[in-house]
Amino acid sequence: MASVNTLSLYFILNLFFLLLPVNPLLAFSLKNCTILYKENVSADVSVDCTNMNFVTVPDYIPKNTVSIQLGHNQLLNINIKDFCGMSKLKNLNLTVNKIAYVEQGSFIDLVLLETLDMGNNKLTSLTANMFKGLSNLTFLVLSKNKIQHIHESAFQCLTSLQTLDIASIPLTKVAEILPVFHLPHLLALNLKYIGFTTFDTKDLPLNLSLSLEVLEIFSSNLKILSIIGPISPYLQTIDFLLTDSVKQVLLDKSLLKNITNLDVAATSDSFEGIHEVLGSLERLGDITFEYVDTWFPNGLLPAVCKVQTLRKLTISRSHFDNFTTDLALCSQLRELNLEDTFMHKLSKGSLQSMKQLRFLNLGYNMLTEVPDDIRSLSTLEILIMGENDISGLKCDDFSKTTRLKELYLNANRITKLERCITENLVNLKVLDMSNNLLKTFGDSFKVSLQKLEALDISRNPIKYLDTDVFQHMKALKELKVETYHFVDVPYFSGLENIENVTIYVHTDSTFQSLQSNNDKPFSDVKTMKQLTLIGSSNTQWMPFRTIREMLRAYGDLGTVTVLNIYINYYEVETFELNLQLKSLTLSLTDLSSIGSKFFLPLPNLQNLDLSNSKLRSLDFLVQANLSALRYLNLTDNEINVISETVFQSLPSLRFLDLDNNPFSCECSNAGFIHWVVTNPQTQVVNAHQYKCFFPVDKQEGLLLEFDVQSCRDDGRFLYFISSSFLVALTLLSSFIYRFLRWHLTYTFHLFRAFLYDSRKGRKKDPHRFDAFVSYNVHDEDWVYREMLPVLEGQQGWRLCLHHRDFQPGKPIIENITDAIYGSRKTICVISRSYLQSEWCSREIQMASFRLFDEKKDVLILLFLENIPARHLSPYYRMRKLVKKRTYLSWPQAAQHPGVFWQNVQRALQTGGALTENTDLLTGPAGI
Ligand SMILES: *[C@@H]1O[C@H](CO)[C@@H](O)[C@H](O)[C@H]1NC(C)=O
Ligand SMILES: *[C@@H]1O[C@H](CO)[C@@H](O)[C@H](O)[C@H]1NC(C)=O
Ligand SMILES: *[C@@H]1O[C@H](CO)[C@@H](O)[C@H](O)[C@H]1NC(C)=O
Ligand SMILES: *[C@@H]1O[C@H](CO)[C@@H](O)[C@H](O)[C@H]1NC(C)=O
Ligand SMILES: *[C@@H]1O[C@H](CO)[C@@H](O)[C@H](O)[C@H]1NC(C)=O
Ligand SMILES: *[C@@H]1O[C@H](CO)[C@@H](O)[C@H](O)[C@H]1NC(C)=O
C-alpha cells in the first residue's frame, strides 16, 4: 500500500515539475560561466568562463556567443565539438591553460573569429591546417607555448592575419618559423624572447613580399642581429634589446632609413652598435630608451638629437640627473617623456630650445620646484609633474605657458595657489591639484580658469572655500572636493555646466547635520548627471535626507554612487522625487533594516548595486516597483533566504549577482532555487558556486545541489502516508475530495498529535515560551520592527520565532510541533504571503488542532492586511471547523497601535477561551 502511494506521489510530483516551464536552453544561469552584462539590450552574448578549473570546454555556451573568455583554466585539448556552430564568435581567449592538442577542424565554424589567444599553453607543434576556417582572423597569440615545430601549412588558412605573437617559444632558428613569412597580410610580428641566437635575414627565402610594419625582437638570447636586404618595404618599428651577449648588430642602412619607431633597452655598455644605428635613421619619429644609464656619458643624447625627424623621445627607468642639458640639442621634439628618471633638477637651458614642445611628462621624479625652463615653453599644452616634491609655486612659473590645456600637479607638497600663478592659464581645461597641502583655494579666478572643465582639489586641507569660488568657472564639468571644503553644504552656484561631482565625505563637517528646518539646503543644479559620495571609513555617516535633498536639487542626475558611508535612512521612508535616476550604488554601508518603501518611486532605475551592505532579506524589493531594473548586484551581504516572489516585482531583471551570501540550504529556499535554474530571463551570476551556510551539516555544500524535492516529502512516514492518501483521494474524485478534505486533514493532524502526545507521554512540561509566532519571511521585517520591540521589549513576553529559536538540523515539522506545544499560545501573523506558504499552513493547522485537542484557547490571529474572503476560504473553513473566533487587524489599528498591542497583551494573558464580547479591536477583514 505504502509503495503504491509512494509511486503515485512521485508521479504527481514529477508531473508537477514537468509542467513547470523548465527549458535549459532558455535558462540564463550558466554553470561556472557568466554572460557579461550589457547596458543596452543586444543580441550579442559575451561569456566569461575565466578561472573556473574547466578541464574541457563547457558544452552549454550559447551558440550565438560573440566573445568567450576561457583563460586560466585546466583545458587539456580542443575538440571539434567544442566550438562547433559558433558562427558569430569574434573573440576567443584560451590563454593560460594546458592545451597540448587541437583536433583537426576544431575552428572550422568560426568564420567571423577575429582574435584568438592561445598563449601560455602546452602546444608542442602547430600542425597542418590547424587553424582551418579562421579566414577572418586578424590577431593570433601563440606565445609561451612549447612549440618545437611549425608545419609548413599550419597558417595556410589565415589569410587575414595581421598580428602574430610567437614570443617566448623555444624555436632556435629563423628557418623554423618560415611559414610565418608566407602570411600574406602580416603587419606585426612579435618574436620577443624567442629562442633564437641569431636573427639574420640571410636565412630567409629571397623572393619574400612581406607587408610587415612592426618587428619585435627583444631577446637576451640574441647574439647576432642582422637585417640586411629588404625584409619588408613597410617596416617602421623595430623593438630590440641590447645586452652584453649581443656580438653583432647589423642593420641595413636603407632599411633603417625607413624606420620611424625604435624601442631600445640596454643592459650592456657597448654603445657603438646603437650609435651607428642612430646615424642611419633618417625617418625616425619616435624613440624609447629604458635602462640606458651607461649610455648617457657616451653621448646618447647628442646622437639621438641628430635625427631631425624625431618628434617623440621617451627615457625611463634610467638615472638622467646629470645629463639634462644634453636635451638642448633636441629642439625638434614635440613630445618629451622623462617620467621616472630619478631627476632632482632639470638644469636651466635644457628645454629652452624646444620651440614646438606640446607634451612634457616629468612625473614620478624628485623635483622640488617647477623647472625654470617651463617658462619658455610657450607651445606647451600638457604638463605632467605629479608625484614630485614640489613645495611651492612661483608667480611666474606658468607666466608664458598660456596654451597649457592640462596641468597635473597632484601628489606634491604645494601649500598655496595664488592668483598670480594661474593668471595666464587662460586655456586650461584640466587642473589636478589633489593630494597637496593647500589650505586655501580660489583667491580669485576671475580672469583665469574660465575654460576649466575638470578640477580636482581633493585631499587638500582646504578649510572653507568661498561661496563664490566657482562663480567664474562656467565651463567646469567635473569636480572632486571634500566636504570640509565647504561652510555647510557643497555649493556649486555658478557652475552652469557641471555634470560629474565626486565628494569625499568626512564626519567633521557640518554637511551631515543639515538643519531640518532648512527646506532647500542645496542650491539647484540642473545639469548634474553623476554624483559620487565617498566616505574614508564606514564610521562616516550621513542622514539619508541629505542624499535625497541632493537628488532633489540636482534634477538631472542619472547616476548616484555612495560608497563607504553609513547612511542614516530611518528618517526618510522613500527615495522620492528623482524619477530620472538610472543607476544607483549604495555600497559598503549598513542597509540591514531598510524599509519596504525605500526604493519606491524609481521607475527608470536600471542598475542597482547594494553590495557589501549587510542586507538580510530582499523583501524590501517586493513593493519597490523597480520595473526597469536590469542589473542588481547584491554580493557580500547577509542574505539567507530569498523568496522567489521577489522577482515577480522585477520584470526587467537580466543580471543578478548574489555571490558571497550565507545561504540557507533549507526548504525555505526551495522556490528560489527552482527559480534560479528554470527562469528564462534572469542570469544569476555564479549561482552554481553559491555555498550553503545553514544548516551546519550542509555547510560547504552547494545551494543549487540542495534537493528541492525533499521539501515536498520531508521523510516523515506518517505525514507521507496521509499526504499520499490525500493525493490518491484527489485523483479518485474531486467530488469526494471536496467533501472529505477537511475531515482528512483533521484526521491526519489528530493522528499526528496523538503520536506526538503518546511519544512525549503528554508531559505537562511548563511552557518554554509564551507564544510561538508563526509568520512568513515576507513579514519578518514587521515582526522584528513592530512586534518584537513591543511584545518582548515592553510587555516582556518570551516569543518563539522560527528563524531565531528553531533547532538547526531537526526536521522542520518536528520543530513546528515542538514550538506549538512548547508555547502557551500561537500567534499567526496573517498576510497573503502567509496564506500561500506551505509550511505556515501546516503551522496554522497544527495550532488549530491543538486548540481543538486541548480545548484551550491557543490561537491568536493577527491580520497584517485586509484579505478578501475568497482568499481566506481554506483557512476559514478550517477555522469554522474549530470554532468561531475573533481576531486582531493591524490595518484597522494603524491609528491606534497602542490599543492594538494592549489587545494582543490581553489575548496573551487569557488562559481560557476568548468570547465574542471581549473588547478586542476587531474587523471583518473581508470574512
Ligand atoms: C564549477 O565550479 C565548481 C567550483 O569552482 C567546481 O567544483 C565544479 O566542478 C565546476 N563545474 C564544472 C562543470 O566545471
Ligand atoms: C586574454 O585574457 C587575458 C586575461 O585572462 C588578457 O590579459 C589578454 O589580454 C587576453 N588576450 C587578448 C588577445 O585579448
Ligand atoms: C570577414 O568579416 C567581414 C566583416 O568584418 C565580412 O564582410 C566577411 O564576409 C568576413 N569573411 C568571411 C570569410 O566570413
Ligand atoms: C623603404 O621604403 C620605400 C618606400 O617607402 C621602399 O621602396 C624601400 O624598399 C624601403 N626600403 C627598405 C630597405 O625596405
Ligand atoms: C651626478 O654628478 C654628481 C656630481 O658630479 C655625482 O656625484 C653623481 O654621482 C652623478 N650622478 C649620476 C647618476 O651619475
Ligand atoms: C565621473 O567621475 C567618476 C569619478 O572620477 C568617473 O569614474 C566617471 O567616469 C565620470 N563620468 C563621466 C561621465 O565623466
PDB file of N, CA, C and O in Angstrom, residues 691-727:
ATOM      1  N   LYS A 691      27.458  28.709  -1.905  1.00  0.00           N
ATOM      2  CA  LYS A 691      27.609  27.670  -0.899  1.00  0.00           C
ATOM      3  C   LYS A 691      26.536  27.776   0.178  1.00  0.00           C
ATOM      4  O   LYS A 691      25.991  28.834   0.432  1.00  0.00           O
ATOM      5  N   CYS A 692      26.281  26.638   0.839  1.00  0.00           N
ATOM      6  CA  CYS A 692      25.355  26.629   1.965  1.00  0.00           C
ATOM      7  C   CYS A 692      26.078  27.143   3.197  1.00  0.00           C
ATOM      8  O   CYS A 692      27.240  26.806   3.420  1.00  0.00           O
ATOM      9  N   PHE A 693      25.368  27.918   3.971  1.00  0.00           N
ATOM     10  CA  PHE A 693      25.930  28.397   5.226  1.00  0.00           C
ATOM     11  C   PHE A 693      25.161  27.766   6.382  1.00  0.00           C
ATOM     12  O   PHE A 693      25.697  27.463   7.426  1.00  0.00           O
ATOM     13  N   PHE A 694      23.870  27.561   6.158  1.00  0.00           N
ATOM     14  CA  PHE A 694      22.996  26.846   7.094  1.00  0.00           C
ATOM     15  C   PHE A 694      22.399  25.668   6.349  1.00  0.00           C
ATOM     16  O   PHE A 694      22.253  25.746   5.142  1.00  0.00           O
ATOM     17  N   PRO A 695      21.940  24.641   6.976  1.00  0.00           N
ATOM     18  CA  PRO A 695      22.257  24.276   8.354  1.00  0.00           C
ATOM     19  C   PRO A 695      23.703  23.784   8.447  1.00  0.00           C
ATOM     20  O   PRO A 695      24.341  23.534   7.436  1.00  0.00           O
ATOM     21  N   VAL A 696      24.176  23.637   9.671  1.00  0.00           N
ATOM     22  CA  VAL A 696      25.595  23.365   9.884  1.00  0.00           C
ATOM     23  C   VAL A 696      26.054  22.107   9.139  1.00  0.00           C
ATOM     24  O   VAL A 696      27.126  22.072   8.554  1.00  0.00           O
ATOM     25  N   ASP A 697      25.189  21.090   9.116  1.00  0.00           N
ATOM     26  CA  ASP A 697      25.630  19.839   8.494  1.00  0.00           C
ATOM     27  C   ASP A 697      25.712  19.928   6.978  1.00  0.00           C
ATOM     28  O   ASP A 697      26.253  19.047   6.327  1.00  0.00           O
ATOM     29  N   LYS A 698      25.190  20.998   6.403  1.00  0.00           N
ATOM     30  CA  LYS A 698      25.279  21.140   4.941  1.00  0.00           C
ATOM     31  C   LYS A 698      26.322  22.171   4.538  1.00  0.00           C
ATOM     32  O   LYS A 698      26.488  22.462   3.360  1.00  0.00           O
ATOM     33  N   GLN A 699      27.009  22.734   5.514  1.00  0.00           N
ATOM     34  CA  GLN A 699      27.975  23.785   5.194  1.00  0.00           C
ATOM     35  C   GLN A 699      28.980  23.293   4.166  1.00  0.00           C
ATOM     36  O   GLN A 699      29.389  22.143   4.193  1.00  0.00           O
ATOM     37  N   GLU A 700      29.361  24.212   3.278  1.00  0.00           N
ATOM     38  CA  GLU A 700      30.275  23.908   2.174  1.00  0.00           C
ATOM     39  C   GLU A 700      29.578  23.129   1.052  1.00  0.00           C
ATOM     40  O   GLU A 700      30.151  22.924   0.005  1.00  0.00           O
ATOM     41  N   GLY A 701      28.350  22.677   1.277  1.00  0.00           N
ATOM     42  CA  GLY A 701      27.581  22.098   0.183  1.00  0.00           C
ATOM     43  C   GLY A 701      27.171  23.229  -0.747  1.00  0.00           C
ATOM     44  O   GLY A 701      27.336  24.394  -0.422  1.00  0.00           O
ATOM     45  N   LEU A 702      26.632  22.888  -1.918  1.00  0.00           N
ATOM     46  CA  LEU A 702      26.254  23.923  -2.863  1.00  0.00           C
ATOM     47  C   LEU A 702      24.745  24.140  -2.832  1.00  0.00           C
ATOM     48  O   LEU A 702      23.967  23.192  -2.773  1.00  0.00           O
ATOM     49  N   LEU A 703      24.374  25.405  -2.878  1.00  0.00           N
ATOM     50  CA  LEU A 703      22.957  25.756  -2.793  1.00  0.00           C
ATOM     51  C   LEU A 703      22.127  25.046  -3.856  1.00  0.00           C
ATOM     52  O   LEU A 703      21.090  24.470  -3.576  1.00  0.00           O
ATOM     53  N   LEU A 704      22.629  25.068  -5.098  1.00  0.00           N
ATOM     54  CA  LEU A 704      21.815  24.510  -6.167  1.00  0.00           C
ATOM     55  C   LEU A 704      21.773  22.985  -6.125  1.00  0.00           C
ATOM     56  O   LEU A 704      21.008  22.365  -6.848  1.00  0.00           O
ATOM     57  N   GLU A 705      22.615  22.387  -5.286  1.00  0.00           N
ATOM     58  CA  GLU A 705      22.556  20.937  -5.166  1.00  0.00           C
ATOM     59  C   GLU A 705      21.608  20.500  -4.061  1.00  0.00           C
ATOM     60  O   GLU A 705      21.431  19.309  -3.816  1.00  0.00           O
ATOM     61  N   PHE A 706      21.017  21.460  -3.387  1.00  0.00           N
ATOM     62  CA  PHE A 706      20.046  21.122  -2.360  1.00  0.00           C
ATOM     63  C   PHE A 706      18.840  20.442  -3.022  1.00  0.00           C
ATOM     64  O   PHE A 706      18.359  20.878  -4.055  1.00  0.00           O
ATOM     65  N   ASP A 707      18.411  19.362  -2.410  1.00  0.00           N
ATOM     66  CA  ASP A 707      17.348  18.545  -3.003  1.00  0.00           C
ATOM     67  C   ASP A 707      15.984  19.180  -2.757  1.00  0.00           C
ATOM     68  O   ASP A 707      15.384  19.010  -1.714  1.00  0.00           O
ATOM     69  N   VAL A 708      15.528  19.927  -3.745  1.00  0.00           N
ATOM     70  CA  VAL A 708      14.281  20.663  -3.608  1.00  0.00           C
ATOM     71  C   VAL A 708      13.097  19.728  -3.402  1.00  0.00           C
ATOM     72  O   VAL A 708      12.158  20.027  -2.664  1.00  0.00           O
ATOM     73  N   GLN A 709      13.172  18.559  -4.063  1.00  0.00           N
ATOM     74  CA  GLN A 709      12.022  17.649  -3.988  1.00  0.00           C
ATOM     75  C   GLN A 709      11.795  17.133  -2.580  1.00  0.00           C
ATOM     76  O   GLN A 709      10.668  16.818  -2.211  1.00  0.00           O
ATOM     77  N   SER A 710      12.878  17.086  -1.809  1.00  0.00           N
ATOM     78  CA  SER A 710      12.723  16.568  -0.453  1.00  0.00           C
ATOM     79  C   SER A 710      11.818  17.475   0.362  1.00  0.00           C
ATOM     80  O   SER A 710      11.293  17.088   1.394  1.00  0.00           O
ATOM     81  N   CYS A 711      11.616  18.687  -0.088  1.00  0.00           N
ATOM     82  CA  CYS A 711      10.769  19.610   0.651  1.00  0.00           C
ATOM     83  C   CYS A 711       9.305  19.240   0.489  1.00  0.00           C
ATOM     84  O   CYS A 711       8.463  19.650   1.256  1.00  0.00           O
ATOM     85  N   ARG A 712       9.030  18.535  -0.592  1.00  0.00           N
ATOM     86  CA  ARG A 712       7.645  18.127  -0.785  1.00  0.00           C
ATOM     87  C   ARG A 712       7.402  16.796  -0.104  1.00  0.00           C
ATOM     88  O   ARG A 712       6.292  16.329  -0.007  1.00  0.00           O
ATOM     89  N   ASP A 713       8.448  16.151   0.340  1.00  0.00           N
ATOM     90  CA  ASP A 713       8.323  14.878   1.019  1.00  0.00           C
ATOM     91  C   ASP A 713       9.389  14.905   2.100  1.00  0.00           C
ATOM     92  O   ASP A 713      10.523  14.542   1.879  1.00  0.00           O
ATOM     93  N   ASP A 714       9.042  15.380   3.257  1.00  0.00           N
ATOM     94  CA  ASP A 714      10.085  15.620   4.246  1.00  0.00           C
ATOM     95  C   ASP A 714      10.506  14.360   4.980  1.00  0.00           C
ATOM     96  O   ASP A 714      11.220  14.383   5.962  1.00  0.00           O
ATOM     97  N   GLY A 715      10.063  13.201   4.495  1.00  0.00           N
ATOM     98  CA  GLY A 715      10.609  11.965   5.030  1.00  0.00           C
ATOM     99  C   GLY A 715       9.817  11.402   6.195  1.00  0.00           C
ATOM    100  O   GLY A 715      10.007  10.252   6.587  1.00  0.00           O
ATOM    101  N   ARG A 716       8.903  12.179   6.756  1.00  0.00           N
ATOM    102  CA  ARG A 716       8.150  11.657   7.879  1.00  0.00           C
ATOM    103  C   ARG A 716       7.107  10.680   7.347  1.00  0.00           C
ATOM    104  O   ARG A 716       6.230  11.026   6.570  1.00  0.00           O
ATOM    105  N   PHE A 717       7.214   9.501   7.795  1.00  0.00           N
ATOM    106  CA  PHE A 717       6.418   8.422   7.246  1.00  0.00           C
ATOM    107  C   PHE A 717       4.917   8.704   7.309  1.00  0.00           C
ATOM    108  O   PHE A 717       4.210   8.607   6.313  1.00  0.00           O
ATOM    109  N   LEU A 718       4.478   9.138   8.482  1.00  0.00           N
ATOM    110  CA  LEU A 718       3.042   9.312   8.667  1.00  0.00           C
ATOM    111  C   LEU A 718       2.509  10.439   7.803  1.00  0.00           C
ATOM    112  O   LEU A 718       1.490  10.314   7.133  1.00  0.00           O
ATOM    113  N   TYR A 719       3.223  11.512   7.818  1.00  0.00           N
ATOM    114  CA  TYR A 719       2.811  12.637   7.012  1.00  0.00           C
ATOM    115  C   TYR A 719       2.757  12.216   5.556  1.00  0.00           C
ATOM    116  O   TYR A 719       1.836  12.529   4.811  1.00  0.00           O
ATOM    117  N   PHE A 720       3.759  11.451   5.214  1.00  0.00           N
ATOM    118  CA  PHE A 720       3.913  10.965   3.872  1.00  0.00           C
ATOM    119  C   PHE A 720       2.688  10.158   3.444  1.00  0.00           C
ATOM    120  O   PHE A 720       2.078  10.405   2.407  1.00  0.00           O
ATOM    121  N   ILE A 721       2.318   9.229   4.323  1.00  0.00           N
ATOM    122  CA  ILE A 721       1.184   8.375   4.002  1.00  0.00           C
ATOM    123  C   ILE A 721      -0.092   9.188   3.884  1.00  0.00           C
ATOM    124  O   ILE A 721      -0.834   9.054   2.909  1.00  0.00           O
ATOM    125  N   SER A 722      -0.274  10.056   4.827  1.00  0.00           N
ATOM    126  CA  SER A 722      -1.534  10.785   4.766  1.00  0.00           C
ATOM    127  C   SER A 722      -1.563  11.716   3.570  1.00  0.00           C
ATOM    128  O   SER A 722      -2.589  11.878   2.924  1.00  0.00           O
ATOM    129  N   SER A 723      -0.417  12.322   3.244  1.00  0.00           N
ATOM    130  CA  SER A 723      -0.364  13.161   2.050  1.00  0.00           C
ATOM    131  C   SER A 723      -0.671  12.315   0.823  1.00  0.00           C
ATOM    132  O   SER A 723      -1.468  12.701  -0.031  1.00  0.00           O
ATOM    133  N   SER A 724      -0.053  11.164   0.773  1.00  0.00           N
ATOM    134  CA  SER A 724      -0.264  10.290  -0.368  1.00  0.00           C
ATOM    135  C   SER A 724      -1.726   9.892  -0.460  1.00  0.00           C
ATOM    136  O   SER A 724      -2.309   9.834  -1.536  1.00  0.00           O
ATOM    137  N   PHE A 725      -2.246   9.666   0.701  1.00  0.00           N
ATOM    138  CA  PHE A 725      -3.637   9.282   0.772  1.00  0.00           C
ATOM    139  C   PHE A 725      -4.509  10.402   0.224  1.00  0.00           C
ATOM    140  O   PHE A 725      -5.396  10.182  -0.603  1.00  0.00           O
ATOM    141  N   LEU A 726      -4.177  11.617   0.634  1.00  0.00           N
ATOM    142  CA  LEU A 726      -4.896  12.784   0.150  1.00  0.00           C
ATOM    143  C   LEU A 726      -4.783  12.890  -1.360  1.00  0.00           C
ATOM    144  O   LEU A 726      -5.770  13.101  -2.060  1.00  0.00           O
ATOM    145  N   VAL A 727      -3.576  12.689  -1.836  1.00  0.00           N
ATOM    146  CA  VAL A 727      -3.362  12.797  -3.271  1.00  0.00           C
ATOM    147  C   VAL A 727      -4.166  11.737  -4.010  1.00  0.00           C
ATOM    148  O   VAL A 727      -4.829  12.017  -5.012  1.00  0.00           O
TER     149      VAL A 727
END
